[in-house]
Short mmCIF file of C-alpha atoms in Angstrom, two decimals:
data_model
loop_
_atom_site.label_atom_id
_atom_site.label_comp_id
_atom_site.label_asym_id
_atom_site.label_seq_id
_atom_site.Cartn_x
_atom_site.Cartn_y
_atom_site.Cartn_z
CA MET A 257 -6.73 -19.42 6.21
CA ILE A 258 -3.95 -17.18 7.50
CA ARG A 259 -1.50 -20.09 7.57
CA HIS A 260 -2.60 -21.18 4.08
CA ASN A 261 -2.02 -17.72 2.63
CA LEU A 262 1.35 -17.39 4.37
CA LEU A 263 2.37 -20.64 2.67
CA LEU A 264 1.21 -19.26 -0.69
CA MET A 265 3.31 -16.13 -0.20
CA ARG A 266 6.32 -18.19 0.85
CA GLY A 267 5.92 -20.40 -2.23
CA GLU A 268 6.19 -17.34 -4.52
CA PRO A 269 8.52 -15.00 -2.61
CA GLY A 270 9.84 -13.08 -5.63
CA PRO A 271 7.31 -10.20 -5.69
CA LEU A 272 7.54 -9.72 -1.93
CA VAL A 273 11.36 -9.81 -1.85
CA SER A 274 11.62 -7.32 -4.71
CA ARG A 275 9.24 -4.94 -2.94
CA MET A 276 11.48 -5.11 0.13
CA ILE A 277 14.87 -4.67 -1.58
CA LEU A 278 14.15 -2.21 -4.40
CA PRO A 279 12.98 0.64 -2.13
CA LEU A 280 16.23 0.50 -0.16
CA ALA A 281 18.37 0.67 -3.30
CA PHE A 282 16.20 3.47 -4.68
CA LEU A 283 16.41 5.37 -1.40
CA ALA A 284 20.19 5.10 -1.17
CA LEU A 285 20.54 6.46 -4.72
CA LEU A 286 17.92 9.18 -4.41
CA ARG A 287 18.83 10.65 -1.05
CA PRO A 288 22.05 12.48 -2.15
CA LEU A 289 20.06 14.28 -4.87
CA TYR A 290 17.43 15.52 -2.41
CA ALA A 291 20.06 16.40 0.20
CA ALA A 292 21.93 18.55 -2.31
CA ALA A 293 18.74 20.35 -3.31
CA GLN A 294 16.98 20.74 0.07
CA GLY A 295 19.63 20.29 2.72
CA GLU A 296 20.62 17.23 4.75
CA ALA A 297 17.61 16.89 7.07
CA ALA A 298 14.89 17.98 4.64
CA GLY A 299 16.41 15.99 1.81
CA THR A 300 16.56 12.82 3.87
CA GLU A 301 12.93 13.24 4.92
CA GLN A 302 11.81 13.84 1.33
CA ALA A 303 13.70 10.79 0.10
CA VAL A 304 12.33 8.48 2.79
CA VAL A 305 8.73 9.69 2.52
CA GLY A 306 8.76 9.68 -1.27
CA THR A 307 10.29 6.22 -1.50
CA LEU A 308 7.92 4.77 1.09
CA VAL A 309 4.77 6.07 -0.58
CA THR A 310 5.86 5.24 -4.12
CA PHE A 311 6.93 1.66 -3.44
CA SER A 312 4.04 0.92 -1.10
CA LEU A 313 1.68 1.89 -3.94
CA LEU A 314 3.64 -0.34 -6.30
CA ALA A 315 3.13 -3.14 -3.75
CA LEU A 316 -0.62 -3.08 -4.44
CA GLY A 317 0.02 -6.15 -6.54
CA ILE A 318 0.68 -8.17 -3.38
CA SER A 319 -2.83 -7.46 -2.17
CA GLY A 320 -4.50 -7.87 -5.54
CA SER A 321 -2.74 -11.12 -6.38
CA ALA A 322 -3.90 -12.71 -3.10
CA ILE A 323 -7.39 -12.89 -4.63
CA LEU A 324 -6.48 -13.03 -8.31
CA THR A 325 -4.27 -16.11 -7.97
CA GLU A 326 -7.20 -18.00 -6.43
CA ARG A 327 -9.36 -16.98 -9.38
CA LEU A 328 -6.78 -17.93 -12.01
CA GLY A 329 -5.90 -21.19 -10.25
CA ARG A 330 -9.57 -22.21 -10.18
CA THR A 331 -9.41 -22.55 -6.39
CA TRP A 332 -11.81 -19.68 -5.68
CA ASP A 333 -14.81 -21.97 -6.21
CA ARG A 334 -13.32 -24.43 -3.71
CA LEU A 335 -13.17 -21.68 -1.11
CA ARG A 336 -16.77 -20.82 -1.88
CA GLY A 337 -17.72 -24.42 -1.21
CA THR A 338 -16.14 -24.62 2.24
CA ALA A 339 -17.90 -24.00 5.53
CA LEU A 340 -15.93 -20.78 6.02
CA ARG A 341 -17.94 -17.59 6.05
CA PRO A 342 -16.99 -14.82 3.59
CA ALA A 343 -15.66 -12.65 6.41
CA GLU A 344 -13.37 -15.44 7.59
CA ILE A 345 -11.97 -15.99 4.09
CA LEU A 346 -11.39 -12.28 3.54
CA VAL A 347 -9.71 -11.82 6.92
CA GLY A 348 -7.56 -14.88 6.32
CA LYS A 349 -6.34 -13.33 3.08
CA ALA A 350 -6.00 -9.81 4.49
CA VAL A 351 -3.84 -10.48 7.56
CA PRO A 352 -0.69 -11.80 5.76
CA VAL A 353 -0.91 -9.07 3.10
CA PHE A 354 -1.37 -6.34 5.70
CA ALA A 355 1.65 -7.65 7.60
CA ALA A 356 3.77 -7.70 4.42
CA MET A 357 2.82 -4.13 3.49
CA LEU A 358 3.47 -2.82 6.99
CA ALA A 359 6.81 -4.66 7.11
CA GLN A 360 7.86 -3.02 3.83
CA GLN A 361 7.12 0.44 5.21
CA LEU A 362 8.84 -0.23 8.54
CA LEU A 363 11.88 -1.50 6.65
CA VAL A 364 12.12 1.76 4.69
CA ILE A 365 11.71 3.83 7.86
CA GLY A 366 14.28 1.69 9.68
CA PHE A 367 16.78 2.10 6.85
CA GLY A 368 16.19 5.84 6.91
CA VAL A 369 16.77 6.02 10.68
CA TRP A 370 19.73 3.68 11.07
CA VAL A 371 21.57 4.31 7.81
CA LEU A 372 20.59 7.80 6.68
CA GLY A 373 20.07 9.49 10.03
CA LEU A 374 16.34 10.25 9.72
CA ARG A 375 14.96 11.63 12.99
CA VAL A 376 11.67 10.19 14.25
CA PRO A 377 10.84 12.17 17.41
CA HIS A 378 7.21 10.99 17.56
CA PRO A 379 7.05 7.23 16.78
CA PRO A 380 3.37 6.76 17.83
CA LEU A 381 2.19 9.37 15.33
CA LEU A 382 4.27 7.80 12.58
CA LEU A 383 2.98 4.32 13.39
CA GLY A 384 -0.60 5.57 13.29
CA VAL A 385 -0.14 6.93 9.77
CA LEU A 386 1.58 3.72 8.62
CA LEU A 387 -1.25 1.56 9.96
CA CYS A 388 -3.94 3.67 8.29
CA TRP A 389 -1.98 3.80 5.05
CA SER A 390 -1.58 0.02 5.10
CA CYS A 391 -5.36 -0.36 5.51
CA THR A 392 -5.89 1.89 2.48
CA LEU A 393 -3.41 -0.08 0.38
CA LEU A 394 -4.99 -3.36 1.43
CA ALA A 395 -8.45 -2.20 0.37
CA LEU A 396 -7.23 -0.70 -2.91
CA GLY A 397 -5.37 -3.90 -3.76
CA ALA A 398 -8.37 -6.07 -2.91
CA LEU A 399 -10.56 -3.95 -5.18
CA LEU A 400 -8.08 -4.41 -8.02
CA GLY A 401 -7.96 -8.14 -7.33
CA VAL A 402 -11.72 -8.58 -7.81
CA LEU A 403 -12.02 -6.30 -10.85
CA VAL A 404 -9.14 -7.27 -13.16
CA ARG A 405 -9.23 -10.39 -15.31
CA GLY A 406 -5.58 -11.42 -15.36
CA MET A 407 -2.07 -10.79 -14.10
CA GLY A 408 -1.31 -8.53 -17.05
CA GLU A 409 -4.19 -6.22 -16.16
CA LEU A 410 -3.21 -6.27 -12.50
CA SER A 411 0.41 -5.43 -13.32
CA ALA A 412 -0.65 -2.54 -15.54
CA ALA A 413 -3.07 -1.26 -12.92
CA TYR A 414 -0.62 -1.11 -10.04
CA ASP A 415 2.35 0.04 -12.17
CA ILE A 416 0.50 2.88 -13.87
CA GLY A 417 -1.79 3.65 -10.95
CA GLY A 418 0.99 3.49 -8.39
CA MET A 419 3.29 5.87 -10.24
CA LEU A 420 0.42 8.21 -11.09
CA LEU A 421 -0.95 8.39 -7.55
CA SER A 422 2.49 8.82 -5.97
CA SER A 423 3.57 11.49 -8.47
CA LEU A 424 0.27 13.32 -8.18
CA GLY A 425 0.60 13.21 -4.39
CA GLY A 426 4.02 14.88 -4.36
CA ALA A 427 5.97 11.81 -3.29
CA LEU A 428 8.86 12.01 -5.73
CA VAL A 429 8.74 15.73 -6.54
CA PRO A 430 7.44 18.31 -4.01
CA LEU A 431 4.13 19.82 -5.08
CA GLY A 432 5.66 23.30 -4.93
CA ALA A 433 7.95 22.38 -7.82
CA LEU A 434 5.13 21.00 -9.98
CA PRO A 435 2.61 22.92 -12.14
CA HIS A 436 -0.14 24.68 -10.21
CA TRP A 437 -2.87 22.40 -11.53
CA VAL A 438 -1.13 19.37 -10.02
CA ALA A 439 -1.30 20.89 -6.52
CA ALA A 440 -4.98 21.71 -7.11
CA VAL A 441 -5.96 18.11 -7.90
CA ALA A 442 -3.44 16.38 -5.63
CA PRO A 443 -5.92 15.76 -2.74
CA VAL A 444 -7.83 13.26 -4.89
CA SER A 445 -4.82 10.94 -4.64
CA PRO A 446 -4.45 8.75 -1.55
CA GLY A 447 -0.72 9.19 -2.05
CA TYR A 448 -1.10 12.90 -1.27
CA TRP A 449 -2.64 12.12 2.11
CA ALA A 450 0.04 9.53 2.88
CA VAL A 451 2.82 12.04 2.12
CA HIS A 452 1.03 14.76 4.06
CA GLY A 453 0.49 12.48 7.05
CA LEU A 454 4.04 11.14 7.15
CA ARG A 455 5.50 14.62 7.11
CA ALA A 456 3.09 15.74 9.81
CA ALA A 457 4.01 12.71 11.94
CA LEU A 458 7.72 13.47 11.63
CA ALA A 459 7.01 17.09 12.60
CA GLY A 460 4.85 16.09 15.58
CA ASP A 461 1.63 17.67 14.19
CA ALA A 462 -0.97 15.47 15.88
CA ALA A 463 -3.99 17.39 14.54
CA THR A 464 -2.91 16.93 10.92
CA VAL A 465 -2.09 13.28 11.56
CA ALA A 466 -5.62 12.73 12.92
CA GLU A 467 -7.14 14.40 9.85
CA VAL A 468 -5.00 12.35 7.46
CA CYS A 469 -5.77 9.09 9.24
CA GLY A 470 -9.48 9.87 9.01
CA VAL A 471 -9.27 10.46 5.26
CA LEU A 472 -7.21 7.32 4.67
CA LEU A 473 -9.64 5.18 6.66
CA VAL A 474 -12.61 6.58 4.73
CA VAL A 475 -10.87 5.66 1.47
CA ALA A 476 -10.08 2.19 2.87
CA LEU A 477 -13.70 1.64 3.95
CA ALA A 478 -15.05 2.80 0.58
CA CYS A 479 -12.71 0.57 -1.44
CA GLY A 480 -13.23 -2.33 0.96
CA ALA A 481 -17.01 -2.00 0.70
CA LEU A 482 -16.82 -2.04 -3.10
CA ALA A 483 -14.59 -5.12 -3.04
CA VAL A 484 -16.84 -6.96 -0.58
CA GLY A 485 -19.92 -5.99 -2.60
CA ARG A 486 -18.31 -7.53 -5.69
CA LEU A 487 -17.42 -10.69 -3.80
CA LYS A 488 -20.72 -11.34 -2.02
CA GLY A 489 -24.01 -12.18 -3.63
CA ARG A 490 -27.48 -11.59 -2.29
CA SER A 491 -27.28 -14.80 -0.31
CA GLY A 492 -24.25 -13.53 1.60
CA ARG A 493 -22.04 -16.23 0.10
CA LEU A 494 -19.01 -15.58 -2.10
CA VAL A 495 -19.89 -15.34 -5.77
CA ALA A 496 -18.04 -16.74 -8.77
CA LEU A 497 -15.52 -14.32 -10.25
#
């Protein structure tokens, strides 16, 4: 299943390639603005964190389309008819998507370090946040993939939802510069916790990183449970979508 889904991603590389290249171009253009407003170090951190969270949310389509393409291509029923258990099918779809999402984030961090001079004094903390954030994105995308009815709905969901969640979380504009009510409701956005955790990881705040990772994993488990509940019938087999 993992090999099959890797072949599917390789056969349609456009969405994945765009999600890898666009963040780097956006980051290179955005960083001078933040550096002028906040200073070199703080501006670079804001640009990298904001770009990473925003474009990783926009990459929800990679996760959602892994299921939706099977539904639209009428191959979902074939998977249901195989001897594979639901857990095996879901894991086979999840592993390549998780790897793609994590690679996108590591690429942004690497560009920030090697090109823009971002300092990462505590790599294990940063990696922990990235792994938990990738789990959250994977579960959110899977939930979208089982709920929407077509590529148009999926595109609208991750475009609108991604920009809304990242903006609400303070990714592109610091919460201190936004209206007070935005800061009050920001914690409902997973993007807020991703931004909060990434900044804490860069600052070496292990306690905050642990709290953020816990919240992100709870969100991932909740969304994953909803997606699995939609996929599995009472018999434990995958249902028609």
